[in-house]
CSV table of C-alpha atoms and ligand atoms in Angstrom, one decimal:
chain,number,residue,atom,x,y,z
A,971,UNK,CA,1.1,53.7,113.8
A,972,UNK,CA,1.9,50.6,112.7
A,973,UNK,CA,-1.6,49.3,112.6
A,974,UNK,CA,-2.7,52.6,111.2
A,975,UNK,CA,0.0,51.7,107.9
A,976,UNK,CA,-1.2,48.9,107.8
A,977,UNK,CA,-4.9,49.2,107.4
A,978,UNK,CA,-3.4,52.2,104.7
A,979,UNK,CA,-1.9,49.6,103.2
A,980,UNK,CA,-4.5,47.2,102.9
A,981,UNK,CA,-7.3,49.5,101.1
A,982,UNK,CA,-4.2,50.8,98.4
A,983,UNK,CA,-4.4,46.8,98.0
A,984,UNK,CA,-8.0,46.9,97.5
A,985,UNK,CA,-8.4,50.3,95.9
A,986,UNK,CA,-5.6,48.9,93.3
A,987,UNK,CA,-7.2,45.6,92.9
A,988,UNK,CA,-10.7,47.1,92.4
A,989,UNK,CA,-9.5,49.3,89.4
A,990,UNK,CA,-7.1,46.5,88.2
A,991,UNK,CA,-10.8,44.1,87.8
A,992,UNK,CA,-12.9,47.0,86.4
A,993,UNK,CA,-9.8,48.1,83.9
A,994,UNK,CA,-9.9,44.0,82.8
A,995,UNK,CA,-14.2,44.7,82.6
A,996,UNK,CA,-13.5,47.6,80.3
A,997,UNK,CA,-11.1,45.7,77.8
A,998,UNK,CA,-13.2,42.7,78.1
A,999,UNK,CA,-16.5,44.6,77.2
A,1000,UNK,CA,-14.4,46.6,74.7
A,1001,UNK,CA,-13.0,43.3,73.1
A,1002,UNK,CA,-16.3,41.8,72.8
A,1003,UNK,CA,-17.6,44.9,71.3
A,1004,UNK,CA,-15.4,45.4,68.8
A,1005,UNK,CA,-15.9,41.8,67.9
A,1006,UNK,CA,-19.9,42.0,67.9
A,1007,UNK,CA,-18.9,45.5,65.7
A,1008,UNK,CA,-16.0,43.5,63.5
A,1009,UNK,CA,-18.2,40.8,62.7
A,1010,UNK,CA,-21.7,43.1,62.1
A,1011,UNK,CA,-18.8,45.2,59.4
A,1012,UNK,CA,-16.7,42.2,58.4
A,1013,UNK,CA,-15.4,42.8,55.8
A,1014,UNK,CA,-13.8,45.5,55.6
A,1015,UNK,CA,-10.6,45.1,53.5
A,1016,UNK,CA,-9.5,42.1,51.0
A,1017,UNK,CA,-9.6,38.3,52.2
A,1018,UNK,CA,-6.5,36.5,51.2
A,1019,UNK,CA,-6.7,32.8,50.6
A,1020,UNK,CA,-4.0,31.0,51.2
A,1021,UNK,CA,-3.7,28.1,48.4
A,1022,UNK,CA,-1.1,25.7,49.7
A,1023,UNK,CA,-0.1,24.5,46.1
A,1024,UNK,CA,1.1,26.3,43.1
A,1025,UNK,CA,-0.9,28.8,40.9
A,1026,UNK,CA,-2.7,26.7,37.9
A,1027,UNK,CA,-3.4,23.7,40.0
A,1028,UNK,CA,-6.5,22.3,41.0
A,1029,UNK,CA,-6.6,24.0,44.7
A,1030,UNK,CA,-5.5,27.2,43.3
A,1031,UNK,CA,-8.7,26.4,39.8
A,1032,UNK,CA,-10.9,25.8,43.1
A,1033,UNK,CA,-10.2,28.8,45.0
A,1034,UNK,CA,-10.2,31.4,42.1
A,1035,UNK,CA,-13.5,30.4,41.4
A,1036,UNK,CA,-15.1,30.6,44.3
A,1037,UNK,CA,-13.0,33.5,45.6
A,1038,UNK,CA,-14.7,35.9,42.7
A,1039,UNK,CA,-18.2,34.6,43.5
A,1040,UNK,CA,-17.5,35.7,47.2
A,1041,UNK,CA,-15.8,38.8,46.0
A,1042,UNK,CA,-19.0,39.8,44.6
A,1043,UNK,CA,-21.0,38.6,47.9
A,1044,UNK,CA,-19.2,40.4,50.3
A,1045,UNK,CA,-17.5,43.4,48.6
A,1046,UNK,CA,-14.4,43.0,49.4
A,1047,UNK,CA,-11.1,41.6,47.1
A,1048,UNK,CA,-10.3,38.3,47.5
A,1049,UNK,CA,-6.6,37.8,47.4
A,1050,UNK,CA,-4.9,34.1,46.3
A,1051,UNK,CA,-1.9,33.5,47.8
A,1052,UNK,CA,-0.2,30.9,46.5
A,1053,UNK,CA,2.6,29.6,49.8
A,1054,UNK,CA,3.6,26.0,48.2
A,1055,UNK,CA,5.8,23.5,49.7
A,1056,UNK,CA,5.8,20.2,52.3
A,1057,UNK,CA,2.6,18.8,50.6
A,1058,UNK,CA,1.2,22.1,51.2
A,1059,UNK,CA,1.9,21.9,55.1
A,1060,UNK,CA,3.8,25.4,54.9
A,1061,UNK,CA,0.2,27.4,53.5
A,1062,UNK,CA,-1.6,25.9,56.3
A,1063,UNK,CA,1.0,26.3,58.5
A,1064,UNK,CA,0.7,30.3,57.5
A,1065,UNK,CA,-3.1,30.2,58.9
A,1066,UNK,CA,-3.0,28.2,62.0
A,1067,UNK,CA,-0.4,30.8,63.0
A,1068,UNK,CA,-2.5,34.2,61.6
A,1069,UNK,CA,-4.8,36.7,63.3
A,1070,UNK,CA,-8.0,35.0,63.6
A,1071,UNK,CA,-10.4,38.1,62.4
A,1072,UNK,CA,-11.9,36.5,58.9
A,1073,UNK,CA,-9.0,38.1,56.7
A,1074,UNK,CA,-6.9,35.1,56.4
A,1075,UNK,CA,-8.4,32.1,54.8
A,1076,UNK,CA,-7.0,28.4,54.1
A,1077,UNK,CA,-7.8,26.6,51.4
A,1078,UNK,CA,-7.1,22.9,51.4
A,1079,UNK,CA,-8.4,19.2,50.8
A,1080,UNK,CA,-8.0,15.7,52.3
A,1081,UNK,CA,-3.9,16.1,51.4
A,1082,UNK,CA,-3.5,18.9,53.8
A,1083,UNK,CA,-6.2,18.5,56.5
A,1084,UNK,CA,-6.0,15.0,57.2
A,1085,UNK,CA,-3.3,13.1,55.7
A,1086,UNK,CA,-0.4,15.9,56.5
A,1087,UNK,CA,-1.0,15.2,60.0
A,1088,UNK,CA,-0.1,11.8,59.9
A,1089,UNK,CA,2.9,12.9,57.4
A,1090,UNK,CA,4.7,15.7,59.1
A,1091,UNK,CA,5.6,16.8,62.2
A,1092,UNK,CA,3.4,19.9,61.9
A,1093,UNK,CA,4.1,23.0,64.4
A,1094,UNK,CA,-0.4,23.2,64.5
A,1095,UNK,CA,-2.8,21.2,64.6
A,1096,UNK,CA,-4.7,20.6,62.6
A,1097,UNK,CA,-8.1,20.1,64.1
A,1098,UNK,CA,-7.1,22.6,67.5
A,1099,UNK,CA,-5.9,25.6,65.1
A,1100,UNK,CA,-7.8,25.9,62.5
A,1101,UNK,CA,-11.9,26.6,62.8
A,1102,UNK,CA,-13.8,25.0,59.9
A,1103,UNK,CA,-15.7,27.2,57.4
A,1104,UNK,CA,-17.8,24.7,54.5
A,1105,UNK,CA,-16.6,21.5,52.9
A,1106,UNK,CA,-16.2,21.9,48.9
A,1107,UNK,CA,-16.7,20.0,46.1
A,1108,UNK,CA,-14.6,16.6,45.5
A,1109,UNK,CA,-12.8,15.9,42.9
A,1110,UNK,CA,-11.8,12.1,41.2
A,1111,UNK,CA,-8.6,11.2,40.8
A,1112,UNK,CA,-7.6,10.3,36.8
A,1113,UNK,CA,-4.7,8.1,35.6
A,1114,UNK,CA,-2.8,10.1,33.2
A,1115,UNK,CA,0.1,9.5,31.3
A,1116,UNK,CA,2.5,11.3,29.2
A,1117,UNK,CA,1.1,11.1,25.6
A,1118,UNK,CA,3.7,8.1,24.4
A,1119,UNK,CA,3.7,6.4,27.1
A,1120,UNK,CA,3.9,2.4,26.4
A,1121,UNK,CA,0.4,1.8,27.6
A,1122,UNK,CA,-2.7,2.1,25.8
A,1123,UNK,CA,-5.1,0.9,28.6
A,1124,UNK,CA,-5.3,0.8,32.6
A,1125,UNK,CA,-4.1,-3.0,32.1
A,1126,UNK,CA,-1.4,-2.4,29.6
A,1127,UNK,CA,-0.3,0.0,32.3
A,1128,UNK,CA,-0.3,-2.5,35.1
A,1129,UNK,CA,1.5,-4.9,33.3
A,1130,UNK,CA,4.2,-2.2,32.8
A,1131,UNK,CA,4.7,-1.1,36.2
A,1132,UNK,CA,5.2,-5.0,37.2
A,1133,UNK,CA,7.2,-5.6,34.7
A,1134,UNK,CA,9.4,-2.4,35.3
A,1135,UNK,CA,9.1,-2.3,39.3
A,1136,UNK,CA,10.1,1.4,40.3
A,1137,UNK,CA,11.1,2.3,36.9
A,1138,UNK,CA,7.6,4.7,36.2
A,1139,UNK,CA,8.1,8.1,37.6
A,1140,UNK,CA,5.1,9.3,39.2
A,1141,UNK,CA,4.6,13.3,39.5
A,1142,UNK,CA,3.0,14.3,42.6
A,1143,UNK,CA,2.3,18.2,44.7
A,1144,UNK,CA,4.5,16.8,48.0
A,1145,UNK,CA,4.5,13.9,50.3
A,1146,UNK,CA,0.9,13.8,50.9
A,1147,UNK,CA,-0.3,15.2,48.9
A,1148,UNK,CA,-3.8,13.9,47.1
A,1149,UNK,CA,-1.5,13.2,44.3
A,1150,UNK,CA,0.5,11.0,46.2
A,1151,UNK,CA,-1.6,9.3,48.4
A,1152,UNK,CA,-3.7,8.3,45.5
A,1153,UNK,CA,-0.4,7.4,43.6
A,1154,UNK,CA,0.8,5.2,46.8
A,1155,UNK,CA,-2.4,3.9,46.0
A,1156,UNK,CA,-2.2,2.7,43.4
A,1157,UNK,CA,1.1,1.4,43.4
A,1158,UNK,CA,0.0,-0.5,46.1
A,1159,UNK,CA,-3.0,-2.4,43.9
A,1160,UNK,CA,0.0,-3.2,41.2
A,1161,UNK,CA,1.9,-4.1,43.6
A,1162,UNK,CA,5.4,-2.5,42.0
A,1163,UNK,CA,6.2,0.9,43.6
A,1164,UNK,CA,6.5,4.0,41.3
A,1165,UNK,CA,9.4,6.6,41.4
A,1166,UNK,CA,7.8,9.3,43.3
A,1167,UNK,CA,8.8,13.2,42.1
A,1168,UNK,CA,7.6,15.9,44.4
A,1169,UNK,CA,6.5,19.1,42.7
A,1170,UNK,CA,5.2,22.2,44.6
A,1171,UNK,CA,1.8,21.6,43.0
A,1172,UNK,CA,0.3,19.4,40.4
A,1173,UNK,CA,0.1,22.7,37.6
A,1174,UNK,CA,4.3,21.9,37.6
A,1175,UNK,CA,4.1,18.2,37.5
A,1176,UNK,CA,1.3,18.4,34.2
A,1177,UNK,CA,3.8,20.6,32.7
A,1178,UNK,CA,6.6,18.0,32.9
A,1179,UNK,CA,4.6,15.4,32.2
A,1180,UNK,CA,2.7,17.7,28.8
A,1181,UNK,CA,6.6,17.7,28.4
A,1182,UNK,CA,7.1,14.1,28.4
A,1183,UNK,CA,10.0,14.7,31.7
A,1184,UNK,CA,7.5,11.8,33.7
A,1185,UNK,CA,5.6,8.9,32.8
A,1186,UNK,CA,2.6,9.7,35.2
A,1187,UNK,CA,0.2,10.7,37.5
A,1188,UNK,CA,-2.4,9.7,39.8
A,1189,UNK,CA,-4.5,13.4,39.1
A,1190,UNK,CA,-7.4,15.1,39.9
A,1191,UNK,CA,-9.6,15.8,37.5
A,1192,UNK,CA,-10.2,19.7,37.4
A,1193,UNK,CA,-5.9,19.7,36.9
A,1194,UNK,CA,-5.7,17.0,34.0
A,1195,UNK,CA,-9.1,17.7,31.8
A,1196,UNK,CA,-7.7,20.7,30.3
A,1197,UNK,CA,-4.9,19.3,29.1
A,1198,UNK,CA,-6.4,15.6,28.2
A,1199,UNK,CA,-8.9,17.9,26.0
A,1200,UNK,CA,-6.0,19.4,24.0
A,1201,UNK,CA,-4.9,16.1,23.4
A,1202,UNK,CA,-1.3,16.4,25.2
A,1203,UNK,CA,-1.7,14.0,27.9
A,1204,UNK,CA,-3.4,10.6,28.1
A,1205,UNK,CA,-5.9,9.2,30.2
A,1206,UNK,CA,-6.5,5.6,31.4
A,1207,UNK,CA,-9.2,5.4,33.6
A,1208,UNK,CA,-11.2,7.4,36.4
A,1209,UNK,CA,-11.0,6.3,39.8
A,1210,UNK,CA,-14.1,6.5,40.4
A,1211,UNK,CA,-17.4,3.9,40.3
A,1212,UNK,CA,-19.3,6.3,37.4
A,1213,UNK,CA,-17.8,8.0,34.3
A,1214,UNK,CA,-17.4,11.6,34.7
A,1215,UNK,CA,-20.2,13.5,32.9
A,1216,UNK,CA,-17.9,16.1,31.4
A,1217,UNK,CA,-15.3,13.5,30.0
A,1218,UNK,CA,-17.7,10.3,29.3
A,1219,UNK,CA,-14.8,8.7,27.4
A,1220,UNK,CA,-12.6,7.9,30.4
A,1221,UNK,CA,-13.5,4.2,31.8
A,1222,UNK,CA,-14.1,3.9,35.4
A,1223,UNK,CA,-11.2,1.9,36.9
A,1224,UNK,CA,-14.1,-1.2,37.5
A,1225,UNK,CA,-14.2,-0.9,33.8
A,1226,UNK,CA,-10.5,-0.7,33.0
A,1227,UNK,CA,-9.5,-4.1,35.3
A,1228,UNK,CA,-8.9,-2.6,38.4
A,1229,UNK,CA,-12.2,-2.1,40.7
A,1230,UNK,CA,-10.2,-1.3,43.6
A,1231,UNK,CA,-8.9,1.7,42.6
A,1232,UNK,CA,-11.5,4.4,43.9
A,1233,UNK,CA,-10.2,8.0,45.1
A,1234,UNK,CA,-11.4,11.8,45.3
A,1235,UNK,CA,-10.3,14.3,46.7
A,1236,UNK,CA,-12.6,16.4,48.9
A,1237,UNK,CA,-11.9,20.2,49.2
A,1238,UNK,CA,-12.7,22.6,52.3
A,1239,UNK,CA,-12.1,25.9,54.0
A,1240,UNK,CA,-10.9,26.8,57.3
A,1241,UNK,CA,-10.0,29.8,59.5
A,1242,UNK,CA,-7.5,30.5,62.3
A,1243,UNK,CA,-8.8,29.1,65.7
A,1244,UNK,CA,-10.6,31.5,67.5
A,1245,UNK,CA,-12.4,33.5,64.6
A,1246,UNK,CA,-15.2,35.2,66.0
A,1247,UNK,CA,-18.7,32.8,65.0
A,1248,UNK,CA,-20.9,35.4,63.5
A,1249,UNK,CA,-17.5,36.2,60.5
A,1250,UNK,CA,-17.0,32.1,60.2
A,1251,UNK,CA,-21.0,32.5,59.4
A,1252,UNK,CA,-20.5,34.9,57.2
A,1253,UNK,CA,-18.4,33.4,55.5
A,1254,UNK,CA,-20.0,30.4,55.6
A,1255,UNK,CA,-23.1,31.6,53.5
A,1256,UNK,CA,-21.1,33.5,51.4
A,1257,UNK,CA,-19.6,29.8,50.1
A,1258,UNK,CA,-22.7,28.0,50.3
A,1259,UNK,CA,-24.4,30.9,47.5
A,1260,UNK,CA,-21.1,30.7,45.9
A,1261,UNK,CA,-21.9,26.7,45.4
A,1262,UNK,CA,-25.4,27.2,44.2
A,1263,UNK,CA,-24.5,29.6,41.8
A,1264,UNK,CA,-25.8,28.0,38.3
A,1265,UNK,CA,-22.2,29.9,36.8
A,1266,UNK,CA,-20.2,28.7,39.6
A,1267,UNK,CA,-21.6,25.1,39.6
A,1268,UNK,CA,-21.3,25.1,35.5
A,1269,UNK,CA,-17.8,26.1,35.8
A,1270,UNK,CA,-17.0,23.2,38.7
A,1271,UNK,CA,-18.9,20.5,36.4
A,1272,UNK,CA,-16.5,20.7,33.5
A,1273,UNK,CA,-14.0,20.4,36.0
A,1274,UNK,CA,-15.1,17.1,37.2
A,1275,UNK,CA,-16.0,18.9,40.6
A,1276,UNK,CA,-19.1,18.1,42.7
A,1277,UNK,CA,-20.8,18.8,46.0
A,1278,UNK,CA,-21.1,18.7,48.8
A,1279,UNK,CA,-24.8,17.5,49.0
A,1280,UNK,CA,-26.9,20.6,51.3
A,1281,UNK,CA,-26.6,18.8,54.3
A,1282,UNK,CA,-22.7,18.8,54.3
A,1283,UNK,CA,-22.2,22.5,53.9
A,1284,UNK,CA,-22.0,24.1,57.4
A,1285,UNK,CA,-18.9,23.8,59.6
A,1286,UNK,CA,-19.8,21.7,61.9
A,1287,UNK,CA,-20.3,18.7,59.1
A,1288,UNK,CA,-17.0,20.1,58.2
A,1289,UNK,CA,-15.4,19.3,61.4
A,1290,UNK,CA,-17.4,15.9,62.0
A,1291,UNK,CA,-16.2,14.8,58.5
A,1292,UNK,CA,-12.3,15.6,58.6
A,1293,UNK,CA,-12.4,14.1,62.2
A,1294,UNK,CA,-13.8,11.0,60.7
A,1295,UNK,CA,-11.0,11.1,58.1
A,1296,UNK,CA,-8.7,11.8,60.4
A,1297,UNK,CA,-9.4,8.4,62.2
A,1298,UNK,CA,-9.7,6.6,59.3
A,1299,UNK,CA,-6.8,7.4,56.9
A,1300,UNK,CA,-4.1,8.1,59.7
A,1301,UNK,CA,-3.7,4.4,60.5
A,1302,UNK,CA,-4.0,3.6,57.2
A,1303,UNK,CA,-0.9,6.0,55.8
A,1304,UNK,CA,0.6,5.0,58.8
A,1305,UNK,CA,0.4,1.4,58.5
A,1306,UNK,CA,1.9,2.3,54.7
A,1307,UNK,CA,4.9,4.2,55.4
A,1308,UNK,CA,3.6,7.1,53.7
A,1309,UNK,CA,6.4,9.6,55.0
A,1310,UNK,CA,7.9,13.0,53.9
A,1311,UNK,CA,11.4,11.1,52.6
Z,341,LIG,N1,-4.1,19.5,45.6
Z,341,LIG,C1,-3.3,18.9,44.6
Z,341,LIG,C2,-2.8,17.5,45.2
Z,341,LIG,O1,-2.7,17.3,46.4
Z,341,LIG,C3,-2.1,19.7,44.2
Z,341,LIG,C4,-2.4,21.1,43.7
Z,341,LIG,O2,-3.5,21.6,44.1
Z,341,LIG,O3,-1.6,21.6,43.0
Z,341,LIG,O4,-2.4,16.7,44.4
C-alpha cells in the first residue's frame, strides 16, 4: 500500500516534471520564434531615440538627421525624445533599463558612454546594458565666446583667464559632458580654472551666451557654427590639427598658441542589452546608408561633422572603440577630479 503510493507518487513526479520541461520547450521555441518573426518584421511601429541633451543641441542636430534618413529606410516614425539632465546620464539611464526589442534607441557620444561612467554612480552599465549599434560622425570642439568678450584671439583669451583665475564662466550640458570635459581641458592647459555652469544641453548654454549671461564655451562645432555665422557669438580657435572646411576662418588651436588643445567628440548609437542580433543589424545598415547618403553627409559637413571611416561602422568597432576609451579617459578624469559637484 505504501509502496504502491509511493511508486503513484513517483510517476505524478515524473509525469509533472515531463510536462513542466516540454511547457519550458514550447515558450522557449515560441520565444525564439517570435524573435526570428520580430526581427524578419521589425519594425513595426515608431523608433524613439532617446537624445540625452536638450532639443536644438548638437546630439539632438545629430539624431534628427539621421533619424529622417532612417525613417525613410525602414518605414517606420522615428521619435526624438529629448530626457536631459546629469550630463545626459538620466536618457541613457532610460535605455539600459527599456525592453530590448529595437523600439528604444540611445543616442549619445564620448560624454555619456565613456566619461559618465567615471563621473556618476550610474544604476547600468554602461558597457553590460547597452548593445552597440554604429559609431557616428565626430565632431571638434570650438572656443566660443560671447560676442564682447575682452579677447580678440585664443592668446588674448589665455592671458585673461590667468589673469582672472575662476572669474570666466564656462557654459557646459552637465558634469561630463563633452562640453565640460573639453572645458576642464582647457582650463587645465591655462592653468586658471573656469566657473563651470551646467545647462541641460549646450542649445541653453548658446542661448545664454548669444545673450551675453556667460563668457564661454568649449563647443562643438555642429551647436556653435550657426550662431558664429549670424555673427552673435565669437570664435577663437578649433581644437582641432586642420581648419574646418565649412568655417576655414577659425585657426586651429596649433595656430592660435596653444597646440595642446585637441578634442572631438565622437557620436554613437546603442540598444538595450539583449536586443535580438538580426534588429541591431537592421539597424545597423539602416545608419550606415543613412551616412552615405550624399544629402545626409552634405548636411553633416556644414555642421563640422565627419565619419566614421567604413571600417568603423559596425558594432563590434563600436564596442572595441568605447572600451578603448573607456580605459583611456577614466584614469585620466579620474586622476582630474572631474566629478558631478
Ligand atoms: N553633447 C553636448 C555636450 O556634451 C550637449 C548637447 O548635445 O546638448 O556638450
Amino acid at each position: 500500500m505504501t509502496l504502491r503510493r509511493t511508486s503513484a507518487a513517483l510517476r505524478m513526479r515524473r509525469n509533472v516534471l515531463a510536462a513542466a520541461v516540454f511547457a519550458a520547450g514550447v515558450l522557449i521555441a515560441s520565444a525564439l520564434a517570435h524573435g526570428i518573426a520580430d526581427a524578419q518584421t521589425y519594425p513595426v511601429r515608431p523608433i524613439t531615440v532617446v537624445v540625452p541633451f536638450a532639443a536644438g543641441g548638437p546630439t539632438d542636430v545629430l539624431a534628427r538627421v539621421l533619424g529622417e534618413r532612417i525613417r525613410a529606410d525602414l518605414g517606420q516614425p522615428v521619435l526624438i525624445e529629448n530626457v536631459t539632465g546629469a550630463g545626459g546620464s538620466i536618457g541613457v539611464g532610460r535605455v539600459a533599463t527599456a525592453a530590448p526589442d529595437g523600439y528604444t534607441i540611445s543616442a549619445g557620444h564620448f560624454g555619456t558612454h565613456v566619461a559618465n561612467g567615471a563621473i556618476y554612480p550610474l544604476k547600468y552599465d554602461l558597457v553590460r546594458d547597452l548593445d552597440p549599434v554604429a559609431r557616428l560622425p565626430s565632431n571638434p570642439m570650438l572656443v566660443v565666446t560671447r560676442k564682447d568678450f575682452p579677447a580678440a584671439s585664443l592668446m588674448e583669451l589665455v592671458a585673461w583667464l590667468r589673469a582672472n583665475p575662476g572669474k570666466a564662466t564656462a557654459g557646459t550640458a552637465g558634469a561630463g559632458s563633452g562640453s565640460h570635459i573639453a572645458g576642464a581641458f582647457l582650463a587645465n592647459l591655462v592653468g586658471a580654472p573656469l566657473a563651470f555652469v551646467p545647462y541641460r544641453g549646450t542649445a541653453p548654454a548658446m542661448q545664454d551666451l548669444v545673450a551675453g549671461q556667460i563668457d564661454l564655451i568649449v563647443d562643438q562645432a555642429a551647436n556653435s557654427l550657426p550662431q558664429l555665422r549670424q555673427g552673435s557669438i565669437k570664435a577663437l580657435a578649433v581644437a582641432a590639427a586642420m581648419r574646418l572646411a565649412t568655417a576655414p576662418e577659425i585657426p586651429t588651436s596649433a595656430e592660435a598658441g596653444l597646440p595642446g588643445l585637441q578634442m572631438e567628440l565622437w557620436n554613437g548609437m546603442w540598444v538595450p542589452h539583449g536586443t535580438p542580433r538580426p534588429i541591431v543589424d537592421k539597424l545597423n545598415a539602416a545608419v550606415v546608408k543613412a551616412l552615405a547618403d550624399p544629402a545626409v553627409r552634405e548636411r553633416l559637413a556644414t555642421l563640422g561633422l565627419a565619419g566614421p571611416p567604413a571600417d568603423q561602422r559596425s558594432p563590434e568597432a563600436l564596442r572595441a572603440f568605447q572600451r578603448s576609451e573607456i580605459e583611456k579617459w577614466w584614469p585620466i578624469i579620474k586622476a582630474a577630479h572631474i566629478t558631478a559637484e
